[in-house]
Amino acid sequence: LFKAHWERTGDLDRVEDLKRIASEVGLDAVELGRALEEGRYEAALDASRQDAEGAGINAIPAHIFDRRFLVLGAQPEEVLRQVLARLEEIP
């Protein structure tokens, strides 16, 4: 999905594009279509969104380290290394 989005090879708002992408990675495109039509995972997705908002996540990517540090957005490698180093300092 990320590749299709960033390389602009798929419109993630279109079910047909999602089914094509699913098929390309070995998933059952027909079953995906059914799940989307039925709204099968909408409640789980809504709960996940609420959890993310409750944790202060308002951007992607978002990384939570050890349930202590939240890093939002695309960050340079050095920022992630700093967080890891900080975690090593915590007993």
PDB file of C-alpha atoms in Angstrom, residues 55-89:
ATOM      1  CA  ALA A  55      -1.835   8.416  22.546  1.00  0.00           C
ATOM      2  CA  GLY A  56      -1.342  11.748  20.781  1.00  0.00           C
ATOM      3  CA  ILE A  57      -0.757  10.270  17.342  1.00  0.00           C
ATOM      4  CA  ASN A  58      -1.907  12.669  14.656  1.00  0.00           C
ATOM      5  CA  ALA A  59       0.511  11.884  11.848  1.00  0.00           C
ATOM      6  CA  ILE A  60       2.057   8.953  10.054  1.00  0.00           C
ATOM      7  CA  PRO A  61       4.428   7.412  10.379  1.00  0.00           C
ATOM      8  CA  ALA A  62       4.299   7.285  14.157  1.00  0.00           C
ATOM      9  CA  HIS A  63       6.541   5.151  16.330  1.00  0.00           C
ATOM     10  CA  ILE A  64       6.013   4.362  20.000  1.00  0.00           C
ATOM     11  CA  PHE A  65       9.085   3.132  21.836  1.00  0.00           C
ATOM     12  CA  ASP A  66       8.557   1.070  24.995  1.00  0.00           C
ATOM     13  CA  ARG A  67       5.234   2.820  25.617  1.00  0.00           C
ATOM     14  CA  ARG A  68       7.282   5.838  26.717  1.00  0.00           C
ATOM     15  CA  PHE A  69       8.351   7.821  23.673  1.00  0.00           C
ATOM     16  CA  LEU A  70       6.275   8.883  20.709  1.00  0.00           C
ATOM     17  CA  VAL A  71       8.060   9.977  17.548  1.00  0.00           C
ATOM     18  CA  LEU A  72       5.792  11.503  14.913  1.00  0.00           C
ATOM     19  CA  GLY A  73       6.413  11.897  11.229  1.00  0.00           C
ATOM     20  CA  ALA A  74       9.350  10.877   9.095  1.00  0.00           C
ATOM     21  CA  GLN A  75      12.451  11.477  11.176  1.00  0.00           C
ATOM     22  CA  PRO A  76      16.131  11.154  10.393  1.00  0.00           C
ATOM     23  CA  GLU A  77      17.863   8.019  11.607  1.00  0.00           C
ATOM     24  CA  GLU A  78      19.697  10.053  14.244  1.00  0.00           C
ATOM     25  CA  VAL A  79      16.444  10.952  16.006  1.00  0.00           C
ATOM     26  CA  LEU A  80      15.507   7.283  16.291  1.00  0.00           C
ATOM     27  CA  ARG A  81      18.997   6.455  17.580  1.00  0.00           C
ATOM     28  CA  GLN A  82      18.635   9.169  20.232  1.00  0.00           C
ATOM     29  CA  VAL A  83      15.377   7.656  21.440  1.00  0.00           C
ATOM     30  CA  LEU A  84      16.949   4.209  21.630  1.00  0.00           C
ATOM     31  CA  ALA A  85      19.923   5.592  23.537  1.00  0.00           C
ATOM     32  CA  ARG A  86      17.577   7.313  25.952  1.00  0.00           C
ATOM     33  CA  LEU A  87      15.739   4.046  26.529  1.00  0.00           C
ATOM     34  CA  GLU A  88      19.024   2.325  27.369  1.00  0.00           C
ATOM     35  CA  GLU A  89      19.585   4.920  30.106  1.00  0.00           C
TER      36      GLU A  89
END
